[in-house]
CSV table of C-alpha atoms in Angstrom, one decimal:
chain,number,residue,atom,x,y,z
A,1305,MET,CA,43.4,-38.1,-0.1
A,1306,ILE,CA,45.1,-37.7,-3.3
A,1307,ALA,CA,47.2,-41.0,-2.4
A,1308,CYS,CA,43.7,-42.7,-1.8
A,1309,VAL,CA,42.2,-41.7,-5.4
A,1310,LEU,CA,45.8,-42.1,-7.4
A,1311,THR,CA,45.0,-46.1,-6.0
A,1312,PHE,CA,41.7,-46.3,-7.2
A,1313,ALA,CA,42.4,-44.8,-10.2
A,1314,CYS,CA,45.2,-47.6,-10.7
A,1315,ARG,CA,43.3,-50.6,-9.8
A,1316,ALA,CA,40.5,-48.8,-12.5
A,1317,GLN,CA,42.9,-49.5,-14.9
A,1318,HIS,CA,43.4,-52.7,-14.7
A,1319,GLU,CA,40.3,-53.6,-14.5
A,1320,ASP,CA,39.0,-51.8,-17.5
A,1321,HIS,CA,39.2,-52.8,-21.1
A,1322,PRO,CA,41.9,-50.7,-23.1
A,1323,SER,CA,39.9,-48.0,-25.2
A,1324,MET,CA,41.1,-46.9,-28.4
A,1325,PRO,CA,41.2,-43.6,-29.9
A,1326,GLY,CA,38.0,-41.8,-31.4
A,1327,MET,CA,35.7,-44.2,-28.4
A,1328,ASP,CA,33.6,-42.3,-26.3
A,1329,MET,CA,32.6,-43.0,-22.7
A,1330,PRO,CA,29.9,-45.2,-23.1
A,1331,ALA,CA,25.7,-43.7,-22.5
A,1332,PRO,CA,24.4,-42.2,-20.3
A,1333,ALA,CA,27.8,-40.5,-19.0
A,1334,ALA,CA,29.4,-40.3,-22.8
A,1335,ALA,CA,28.1,-36.0,-23.2
A,1336,PRO,CA,29.7,-35.0,-19.3
A,1337,MET,CA,32.8,-37.2,-19.6
A,1338,GLU,CA,33.8,-36.1,-23.3
A,1339,HIS,CA,34.2,-33.0,-21.3
A,1340,ALA,CA,38.3,-32.7,-19.9
A,1341,ALA,CA,39.1,-29.3,-18.8
A,1342,SER,CA,38.0,-27.0,-16.8
A,1343,GLY,CA,34.6,-25.6,-16.7
A,1344,THR,CA,32.5,-25.6,-19.2
A,1345,SER,CA,35.3,-24.7,-21.5
A,1346,VAL,CA,36.1,-27.2,-24.1
A,1347,ASN,CA,39.4,-28.1,-26.5
A,1348,PRO,CA,38.5,-30.2,-29.6
A,1349,ARG,CA,36.8,-33.0,-29.8
A,1350,SER,CA,39.6,-35.0,-31.2
A,1351,SER,CA,42.4,-34.0,-28.6
A,1352,PRO,CA,43.5,-37.1,-27.4
A,1353,MET,CA,44.3,-36.9,-23.2
A,1354,ASP,CA,45.6,-39.6,-21.4
A,1355,MET,CA,42.6,-40.8,-19.1
A,1356,ILE,CA,41.9,-43.7,-16.7
A,1357,HIS,CA,37.9,-45.1,-16.8
A,1358,LYS,CA,35.9,-46.6,-14.8
A,1359,ARG,CA,32.3,-47.9,-14.2
A,1360,LEU,CA,30.5,-48.8,-11.0
A,1361,GLY,CA,27.3,-50.0,-11.0
A,1362,GLY,CA,25.6,-46.6,-13.1
A,1363,TRP,CA,28.4,-43.9,-12.1
A,1364,ALA,CA,31.4,-43.4,-14.6
A,1365,PHE,CA,34.4,-42.4,-13.2
A,1366,MET,CA,37.4,-40.8,-14.8
A,1367,PHE,CA,40.5,-39.6,-13.5
A,1368,HIS,CA,43.6,-37.7,-14.8
A,1369,GLY,CA,46.8,-36.0,-13.7
A,1370,VAL,CA,49.6,-34.0,-14.4
A,1371,ALA,CA,52.8,-33.0,-12.8
A,1372,PHE,CA,56.1,-31.0,-13.3
A,1373,LEU,CA,59.5,-31.1,-11.8
A,1374,VAL,CA,61.0,-27.5,-13.1
A,1375,GLU,CA,64.4,-26.2,-13.0
A,1376,GLY,CA,64.2,-22.6,-13.7
A,1377,GLN,CA,67.0,-20.0,-14.6
A,1378,GLU,CA,66.8,-16.8,-15.7
A,1379,THR,CA,69.2,-14.4,-17.2
A,1380,GLY,CA,69.3,-10.4,-16.1
A,1381,PRO,CA,69.0,-8.2,-12.8
A,1382,ARG,CA,65.8,-9.8,-12.3
A,1383,GLY,CA,66.1,-12.6,-13.1
A,1384,HIS,CA,66.4,-15.5,-10.3
A,1385,ASP,CA,66.4,-19.4,-10.3
A,1386,LYS,CA,64.3,-22.3,-8.6
A,1387,LEU,CA,63.3,-26.1,-8.4
A,1388,PHE,CA,59.6,-26.0,-8.2
A,1389,ALA,CA,56.9,-28.6,-8.8
A,1390,PRO,CA,53.4,-27.2,-10.7
A,1391,ASN,CA,50.7,-30.0,-10.8
A,1392,TRP,CA,47.1,-30.6,-11.1
A,1393,PHE,CA,44.8,-34.0,-10.3
A,1394,MET,CA,40.8,-33.9,-11.9
A,1395,GLY,CA,38.4,-36.6,-10.9
A,1396,THR,CA,35.0,-36.7,-12.2
A,1397,ALA,CA,32.1,-38.9,-11.5
A,1398,ALA,CA,29.1,-39.1,-13.8
A,1399,ARG,CA,25.3,-41.0,-14.6
A,1400,SER,CA,22.3,-40.6,-15.7
A,1401,ALA,CA,19.6,-38.3,-13.8
A,1402,GLY,CA,15.6,-38.1,-15.1
A,1403,ARG,CA,16.3,-37.2,-19.1
A,1404,GLY,CA,20.2,-36.2,-18.4
A,1405,THR,CA,22.9,-36.5,-17.0
A,1406,LEU,CA,24.6,-35.1,-13.8
A,1407,GLU,CA,28.7,-34.8,-13.3
A,1408,PHE,CA,30.3,-34.2,-10.6
A,1409,ARG,CA,34.5,-32.9,-10.5
A,1410,SER,CA,37.0,-32.1,-8.4
A,1411,MET,CA,40.1,-30.9,-9.4
A,1412,LEU,CA,43.2,-30.7,-6.9
A,1413,SER,CA,46.8,-29.2,-6.6
A,1414,LEU,CA,49.5,-29.5,-4.3
A,1415,ASP,CA,50.6,-26.2,-5.8
A,1416,PRO,CA,50.8,-24.6,-2.8
A,1417,ALA,CA,53.0,-27.1,-0.7
A,1418,THR,CA,55.2,-27.8,-4.0
A,1419,ILE,CA,55.9,-24.3,-5.0
A,1420,THR,CA,57.8,-22.7,-2.0
A,1421,ASP,CA,57.8,-18.7,-1.3
A,1422,ARG,CA,54.2,-18.5,-2.7
A,1423,ARG,CA,55.8,-17.7,-6.2
A,1424,TYR,CA,58.2,-19.2,-8.8
A,1425,PRO,CA,60.1,-16.8,-11.4
A,1426,LEU,CA,58.6,-15.8,-14.6
A,1427,LEU,CA,59.7,-12.5,-16.1
A,1428,PHE,CA,57.3,-10.1,-17.0
A,1429,GLN,CA,54.9,-11.9,-15.4
A,1430,THR,CA,52.2,-9.4,-13.5
A,1431,GLY,CA,49.6,-10.2,-10.9
A,1432,GLU,CA,48.1,-11.3,-6.9
A,1433,THR,CA,50.3,-10.5,-4.2
A,1434,ALA,CA,52.8,-12.5,-1.9
A,1435,TYR,CA,52.8,-11.6,1.2
A,1436,GLY,CA,50.7,-8.5,1.0
A,1437,THR,CA,52.9,-7.0,-2.3
A,1438,PRO,CA,51.8,-7.3,-5.5
A,1439,LEU,CA,53.8,-10.4,-7.2
A,1440,VAL,CA,56.0,-9.0,-10.2
A,1441,ASP,CA,58.2,-11.1,-12.6
A,1442,ALA,CA,56.9,-14.3,-10.6
A,1443,GLN,CA,53.9,-16.5,-11.0
A,1444,HIS,CA,51.3,-17.5,-8.2
A,1445,PRO,CA,50.3,-20.6,-7.4
A,1446,HIS,CA,47.5,-22.6,-7.9
A,1447,ASP,CA,44.8,-22.7,-4.7
A,1448,LEU,CA,43.9,-26.7,-3.2
A,1449,PHE,CA,40.9,-26.6,-4.9
A,1450,MET,CA,40.9,-25.6,-8.2
A,1451,GLU,CA,37.5,-27.0,-8.7
A,1452,LEU,CA,34.7,-28.3,-6.8
A,1453,SER,CA,31.8,-28.8,-9.0
A,1454,ALA,CA,28.8,-30.2,-10.2
A,1455,ARG,CA,27.1,-30.2,-13.9
A,1456,TYR,CA,23.5,-31.0,-15.5
A,1457,THR,CA,22.8,-31.9,-19.1
A,1458,ARG,CA,20.0,-32.3,-20.3
A,1459,PRO,CA,19.1,-33.1,-23.8
A,1460,LEU,CA,15.4,-30.7,-25.0
A,1461,SER,CA,15.0,-31.8,-28.2
A,1462,GLU,CA,17.3,-34.2,-31.5
A,1463,SER,CA,19.4,-31.5,-31.4
A,1464,THR,CA,19.5,-28.8,-28.1
A,1465,SER,CA,20.4,-29.5,-24.7
A,1466,LEU,CA,20.5,-27.9,-21.9
A,1467,LEU,CA,23.4,-27.1,-19.7
A,1468,LEU,CA,23.5,-25.8,-15.8
A,1469,TYR,CA,26.9,-26.0,-13.7
A,1470,PHE,CA,27.0,-24.4,-10.1
A,1471,ALA,CA,30.8,-24.9,-8.1
A,1472,PRO,CA,32.3,-23.2,-5.2
A,1473,VAL,CA,35.5,-23.2,-6.7
A,1474,GLY,CA,35.2,-23.2,-10.6
A,1475,ASP,CA,35.5,-21.7,-14.3
A,1476,PRO,CA,33.0,-19.2,-15.3
A,1477,ALA,CA,32.0,-18.6,-19.3
A,1478,LEU,CA,35.1,-16.3,-20.1
A,1479,GLY,CA,38.2,-16.8,-21.8
A,1480,PRO,CA,39.9,-20.0,-24.1
A,1481,VAL,CA,40.7,-22.9,-22.3
A,1482,ALA,CA,42.9,-22.1,-19.1
A,1483,PHE,CA,46.2,-22.9,-19.8
A,1484,PRO,CA,46.9,-26.0,-17.8
A,1485,HIS,CA,44.5,-28.1,-19.3
A,1486,ARG,CA,44.7,-26.2,-23.2
A,1487,ILE,CA,45.8,-29.0,-25.1
A,1488,SER,CA,48.3,-27.0,-27.3
A,1489,ALA,CA,50.3,-26.3,-23.8
A,1490,MET,CA,50.6,-29.8,-22.2
A,1491,GLU,CA,53.8,-29.4,-23.2
A,1492,LEU,CA,54.7,-26.3,-21.3
A,1493,PRO,CA,55.1,-26.2,-17.7
A,1494,GLN,CA,54.9,-22.2,-17.0
A,1495,ALA,CA,52.1,-20.2,-17.1
A,1496,THR,CA,50.8,-18.0,-20.2
A,1497,LEU,CA,52.1,-14.0,-19.0
A,1498,SER,CA,48.7,-13.5,-20.7
A,1499,HIS,CA,47.0,-15.3,-18.1
A,1500,HIS,CA,45.6,-12.3,-16.3
A,1501,LEU,CA,44.5,-11.7,-19.4
A,1502,GLN,CA,43.3,-14.2,-21.1
A,1503,ASP,CA,41.8,-17.0,-18.4
A,1504,SER,CA,42.8,-16.3,-15.2
A,1505,THR,CA,38.9,-16.4,-13.4
A,1506,HIS,CA,39.5,-20.4,-14.1
A,1507,ILE,CA,39.6,-20.3,-10.4
A,1508,SER,CA,36.7,-18.7,-9.3
A,1509,ASN,CA,34.4,-18.5,-6.6
A,1510,GLU,CA,30.2,-19.1,-6.3
A,1511,VAL,CA,30.0,-19.9,-9.8
A,1512,VAL,CA,26.7,-20.3,-11.5
A,1513,THR,CA,26.7,-21.1,-15.4
A,1514,ALA,CA,23.2,-21.4,-17.8
A,1515,GLY,CA,23.6,-22.5,-21.8
A,1516,LEU,CA,21.9,-24.2,-24.4
A,1517,VAL,CA,24.2,-26.4,-27.0
A,1518,ARG,CA,22.4,-26.2,-30.6
A,1519,ARG,CA,24.6,-28.6,-32.6
A,1520,SER,CA,27.6,-26.8,-33.0
A,1521,PHE,CA,27.5,-24.1,-30.7
A,1522,ARG,CA,27.1,-22.9,-27.6
A,1523,ILE,CA,25.8,-20.0,-25.5
A,1524,GLU,CA,26.4,-19.8,-21.9
A,1525,ALA,CA,26.1,-17.1,-19.2
A,1526,SER,CA,27.9,-17.0,-16.0
A,1527,GLY,CA,27.6,-15.2,-12.8
A,1528,PHE,CA,30.3,-16.1,-10.2
A,1529,HIS,CA,32.9,-13.5,-7.7
A,1530,GLY,CA,35.3,-11.7,-9.2
A,1531,ALA,CA,37.9,-11.2,-6.6
A,1532,GLU,CA,41.4,-13.4,-7.4
A,1533,PRO,CA,41.5,-16.3,-4.7
A,1534,ASN,CA,43.7,-14.8,-1.8
A,1535,GLU,CA,46.8,-15.9,-0.4
A,1536,ASN,CA,46.1,-18.8,1.3
A,1537,ARG,CA,45.9,-21.4,-1.2
A,1538,TRP,CA,44.5,-24.6,0.9
A,1539,ASN,CA,41.0,-23.3,1.8
A,1540,ILE,CA,37.9,-22.4,-0.1
A,1541,ASP,CA,37.6,-19.0,-0.9
A,1542,TYR,CA,33.8,-16.9,-0.9
A,1543,GLY,CA,32.1,-14.1,-1.6
A,1544,MET,CA,28.8,-12.7,-2.9
A,1545,ILE,CA,28.5,-13.4,-7.1
A,1546,ASP,CA,29.5,-9.5,-8.3
A,1547,SER,CA,30.5,-10.6,-11.9
A,1548,TRP,CA,29.3,-11.7,-14.6
A,1549,ALA,CA,30.2,-13.6,-17.9
A,1550,ALA,CA,28.9,-14.4,-21.5
A,1551,ARG,CA,30.5,-16.5,-24.1
A,1552,LEU,CA,29.6,-18.5,-27.4
A,1553,THR,CA,31.8,-21.5,-28.4
A,1554,TRP,CA,31.9,-23.0,-31.9
A,1555,THR,CA,32.9,-26.2,-32.8
A,1556,PRO,CA,32.0,-26.8,-36.2
A,1557,ASN,CA,33.8,-30.6,-36.5
A,1558,ASP,CA,36.6,-32.6,-33.8
A,1559,ASN,CA,39.1,-31.1,-34.7
A,1560,TRP,CA,38.5,-27.4,-34.4
A,1561,ALA,CA,37.0,-25.8,-31.2
A,1562,ALA,CA,36.6,-21.2,-31.3
A,1563,GLN,CA,35.0,-19.2,-28.9
A,1564,ILE,CA,34.6,-15.6,-28.1
A,1565,SER,CA,34.1,-13.9,-24.6
A,1566,ALA,CA,33.3,-11.0,-22.3
A,1567,GLY,CA,32.4,-10.4,-19.0
A,1568,ARG,CA,32.8,-7.7,-16.0
A,1569,LEU,CA,35.1,-8.4,-13.0
A,1570,ASN,CA,34.4,-6.6,-10.3
A,1571,HIS,CA,37.8,-5.6,-8.0
A,1572,PRO,CA,39.7,-8.7,-9.0
A,1573,GLU,CA,43.3,-8.0,-8.1
A,1574,ALA,CA,43.5,-7.0,-4.5
A,1575,ALA,CA,46.2,-5.0,-4.8
A,1576,GLU,CA,44.5,-3.0,-7.3
A,1577,PRO,CA,41.3,-0.3,-7.3
A,1578,GLY,CA,38.5,-0.9,-9.6
A,1579,ASP,CA,36.8,-3.5,-12.1
A,1580,ILE,CA,38.1,-5.1,-15.0
A,1581,ILE,CA,36.1,-5.5,-18.1
A,1582,ARG,CA,37.7,-8.9,-20.2
A,1583,SER,CA,37.1,-9.7,-24.3
A,1584,THR,CA,38.6,-12.8,-25.7
A,1585,ALA,CA,38.6,-14.4,-28.5
A,1586,SER,CA,40.3,-18.0,-29.5
A,1587,LEU,CA,40.6,-20.5,-31.9
A,1588,THR,CA,42.2,-24.2,-31.7
A,1589,TYR,CA,43.1,-26.7,-33.9
A,1590,ASN,CA,43.3,-30.6,-33.0
A,1591,ARG,CA,44.6,-32.8,-35.8
A,1592,PRO,CA,45.3,-36.7,-35.2
A,1593,LEU,CA,48.5,-38.0,-36.6
A,1594,PRO,CA,49.4,-41.7,-37.3
A,1595,ARG,CA,52.1,-41.8,-34.6
A,1596,GLY,CA,51.3,-38.5,-32.8
A,1597,ASN,CA,49.3,-35.3,-33.2
A,1598,TRP,CA,49.5,-31.6,-33.3
A,1599,ALA,CA,47.9,-28.8,-31.2
A,1600,SER,CA,47.6,-25.3,-31.9
A,1601,SER,CA,45.9,-22.3,-30.6
A,1602,VAL,CA,46.0,-18.4,-31.4
A,1603,ILE,CA,44.4,-16.4,-28.4
A,1604,TRP,CA,43.4,-12.9,-28.1
A,1605,GLY,CA,42.7,-11.2,-24.4
A,1606,ARG,CA,41.8,-7.9,-23.5
A,1607,ASN,CA,41.7,-6.0,-20.1
A,1608,HIS,CA,39.9,-2.2,-19.7
A,1609,LYS,CA,40.6,-0.9,-16.1
A,1610,THR,CA,37.9,1.0,-15.3
A,1611,ALA,CA,39.9,3.2,-12.5
A,1612,GLN,CA,43.1,4.2,-15.1
A,1613,GLN,CA,40.6,3.9,-18.0
A,1614,ARG,CA,42.9,1.9,-19.5
A,1615,ASN,CA,42.9,-1.0,-21.9
A,1616,LEU,CA,45.6,-3.1,-22.0
A,1617,ASN,CA,45.9,-6.2,-24.9
A,1618,SER,CA,47.3,-9.4,-25.4
A,1619,TYR,CA,48.4,-11.5,-29.0
A,1620,LEU,CA,49.4,-15.2,-27.9
A,1621,ALA,CA,50.3,-18.2,-30.1
A,1622,GLU,CA,51.1,-21.8,-29.1
A,1623,SER,CA,51.4,-25.1,-30.8
A,1624,VAL,CA,52.8,-28.8,-29.3
A,1625,LEU,CA,53.5,-31.2,-31.9
A,1626,GLN,CA,53.9,-34.9,-31.2
A,1627,PHE,CA,55.1,-37.3,-33.3
A,1628,GLU,CA,56.9,-41.1,-33.3
A,1629,HIS,CA,54.6,-41.8,-30.4
A,1630,ARG,CA,57.3,-40.2,-27.6
A,1631,ASN,CA,58.9,-37.2,-28.5
A,1632,TYR,CA,56.9,-33.7,-28.3
A,1633,VAL,CA,58.3,-30.1,-30.5
A,1634,THR,CA,56.7,-26.8,-28.5
A,1635,GLY,CA,56.4,-23.2,-29.3
A,1636,ARG,CA,55.0,-20.6,-27.9
A,1637,VAL,CA,54.8,-16.8,-29.0
A,1638,GLU,CA,53.6,-13.5,-26.7
A,1639,LEU,CA,52.8,-9.8,-27.5
A,1640,VAL,CA,51.7,-8.5,-24.2
A,1641,ASP,CA,51.0,-5.1,-22.2
A,1642,LYS,CA,52.0,-4.8,-18.9
A,1643,ASP,CA,51.4,-2.0,-16.7
A,1644,GLU,CA,52.4,-3.7,-13.4
A,1645,LEU,CA,56.3,-4.5,-13.6
A,1646,PHE,CA,57.5,-1.8,-11.1
A,1647,ASP,CA,54.2,-2.1,-8.7
A,1648,ASP,CA,56.6,-3.4,-6.1
A,1649,GLN,CA,58.8,0.0,-6.8
A,1650,PRO,CA,56.4,2.6,-6.3
A,1651,GLN,CA,58.7,4.9,-6.8
A,1652,LEU,CA,60.5,4.2,-9.9
A,1653,GLU,CA,56.9,3.4,-11.6
A,1654,GLU,CA,55.8,6.8,-11.3
A,1655,GLN,CA,59.6,8.2,-12.4
A,1656,LEU,CA,59.2,5.8,-15.2
A,1657,ALA,CA,55.1,6.9,-15.8
A,1658,ARG,CA,56.5,10.6,-16.4
A,1659,THR,CA,59.5,9.6,-18.4
A,1660,ALA,CA,58.2,6.6,-20.6
A,1661,GLY,CA,54.5,5.8,-20.0
A,1662,SER,CA,52.2,3.6,-17.9
A,1663,THR,CA,52.5,0.6,-20.0
A,1664,PHE,CA,55.4,-1.5,-21.6
A,1665,ARG,CA,54.5,-4.1,-24.7
A,1666,VAL,CA,56.7,-7.0,-24.2
A,1667,LEU,CA,57.3,-10.3,-26.6
A,1668,ALA,CA,58.4,-13.6,-25.7
A,1669,TYR,CA,59.5,-16.5,-28.0
A,1670,THR,CA,59.3,-20.2,-26.2
A,1671,LEU,CA,60.5,-22.7,-27.8
A,1672,GLY,CA,61.0,-26.5,-26.4
A,1673,TYR,CA,60.9,-30.2,-27.0
A,1674,THR,CA,60.1,-33.5,-24.4
A,1675,ARG,CA,60.8,-37.6,-24.8
A,1676,ASP,CA,59.0,-39.9,-23.2
A,1677,VAL,CA,61.0,-42.0,-20.9
A,1678,ASN,CA,59.5,-45.4,-19.5
A,1679,LEU,CA,60.3,-44.8,-15.9
A,1680,VAL,CA,57.1,-45.9,-14.4
A,1681,ARG,CA,54.5,-48.8,-15.3
A,1682,TRP,CA,51.0,-46.5,-14.8
A,1683,LEU,CA,52.6,-42.8,-15.3
A,1684,VAL,CA,53.6,-41.3,-18.5
A,1685,THR,CA,56.9,-39.9,-17.8
A,1686,GLY,CA,59.1,-37.4,-19.7
A,1687,ILE,CA,61.9,-35.3,-19.8
A,1688,GLY,CA,62.0,-32.0,-21.7
A,1689,GLY,CA,63.3,-28.5,-21.5
A,1690,ASN,CA,62.7,-24.8,-23.1
A,1691,LEU,CA,64.2,-21.9,-23.8
A,1692,THR,CA,62.0,-18.0,-23.7
A,1693,LEU,CA,64.3,-15.0,-25.2
A,1694,TYR,CA,62.3,-12.0,-24.6
A,1695,SER,CA,62.1,-8.5,-26.5
A,1696,VAL,CA,61.6,-5.3,-24.1
A,1697,PRO,CA,61.4,-1.6,-24.8
A,1698,VAL,CA,64.3,0.4,-24.5
A,1699,ALA,CA,63.2,2.4,-21.3
A,1700,ILE,CA,63.3,-1.4,-19.3
A,1701,ARG,CA,66.1,-2.6,-20.4
A,1702,PRO,CA,68.4,-1.1,-17.7
A,1703,TYR,CA,66.2,-2.9,-15.0
A,1704,TYR,CA,65.8,-6.2,-17.2
A,1705,GLY,CA,68.9,-6.3,-19.4
A,1706,ASP,CA,69.2,-5.9,-23.6
A,1707,HIS,CA,68.4,-9.6,-24.0
A,1708,PRO,CA,66.5,-11.1,-21.4
A,1709,ALA,CA,66.3,-14.8,-21.2
A,1710,ALA,CA,65.1,-17.8,-19.2
A,1711,PHE,CA,65.7,-21.5,-19.5
A,1712,LEU,CA,63.2,-24.8,-17.8
A,1713,PHE,CA,64.3,-27.9,-17.3
A,1714,PHE,CA,61.9,-30.6,-16.3
A,1715,LEU,CA,60.5,-34.1,-15.4
A,1716,ARG,CA,57.0,-34.5,-16.4
A,1717,ALA,CA,54.3,-36.8,-15.4
A,1718,ARG,CA,51.1,-37.5,-15.7
A,1719,LEU,CA,48.6,-40.7,-15.1
A,1720,LYS,CA,48.4,-43.0,-18.0
A,1721,GLY,CA,45.4,-44.3,-19.8
A,1722,ALA,CA,43.9,-47.8,-19.6
A,1723,GLY,CA,45.6,-49.0,-22.8
A,1724,PRO,CA,49.0,-46.9,-24.6
A,1725,MET,CA,46.6,-45.0,-27.3
A,1726,SER,CA,44.2,-44.6,-24.4
A,1727,HIS,CA,42.4,-41.1,-24.9
A,1728,MET,CA,38.9,-39.8,-24.2
A,1729,HIS,CA,37.7,-36.8,-26.7
A,1730,HIS,CA,37.1,-33.4,-24.9
A,1731,GLY,CA,33.7,-32.4,-24.9
A,1732,SER,CA,31.9,-30.1,-27.5
């Protein structure tokens, strides 16, 4: 299926005229086709993104995809090495429907095949399970179906629009743009340690969202099934709508996007009792440069665990600077509260809880570099790497080492747009 779509996309690349920076998709599909993040979340409108466009009759099609081949190495007693390949591909079709615009989107990932053993190593990461055991120091793969959605946008007046979104698999109005699609994280193949405190709902089931867009403001409310995806990554999960979220987004101009959101997730983690009340806030800035681009985000996320009556906070700052077209410098700093680092060792967890407490604050610094190389004509390929250094509380250093670190070396490939400077704006 993905091979067929890629073939169609490559043909479309040669049939269409190159699009230049600042050009949006032509009407009638402009509003939804500007949007390139998951669900109804938004990057700044000026954010560059390589996309292939095709028009066929009244339909406008867009294709976008990214894949990494990563060799990861970690130090310390809990560190591991692994070769893995995170990836995703998105296809969108939009057309006029009455007085509005209808958009269908599919987002797919072959992570279940390219990330073996249902995980890849990521020190201090927690969330979800593998083979019935809580994942600790590891990141789960994404599902084959990351998003299957329909969206309808209808103008109500010159400055106001109605937005309706339904997805058997999709992203409710909660949190910032998820890390795989966030413009400031485009050259970092690994997940954020804050993922399950900020944007883990980007693959949810039975998502229904309604919103109003008025000038630079958007307000949305969602109902969805709150459980995290199960371990069968090849199927489509389902469940009743039992969770809610609301988000206010502000895009004052092309270069800025901000959001605040909150929601209640009904029993999201299979290995933990209780609900989670999540609050988030984020600000993203993008600045186009003569021979590149600069994108940065700051994000806060908090989980309140109802079963333990405990708050966990996360703080993240990340940035990617593209210069001279081919070069990317990336950075990320995270400060995250973790209370699940020893869930796979219950006796040790109880001992630490008595002597050092249940929550540990981890600080992670990541710095990386990528350089584009011309390996395949219809792909933007790059070779890069990044280094992460961790600062951890004294109480858990016997289990992680005094100075744990991780190094990733990777090959990145994404679909190339119709011209060397082709990109599409992200919707507001």
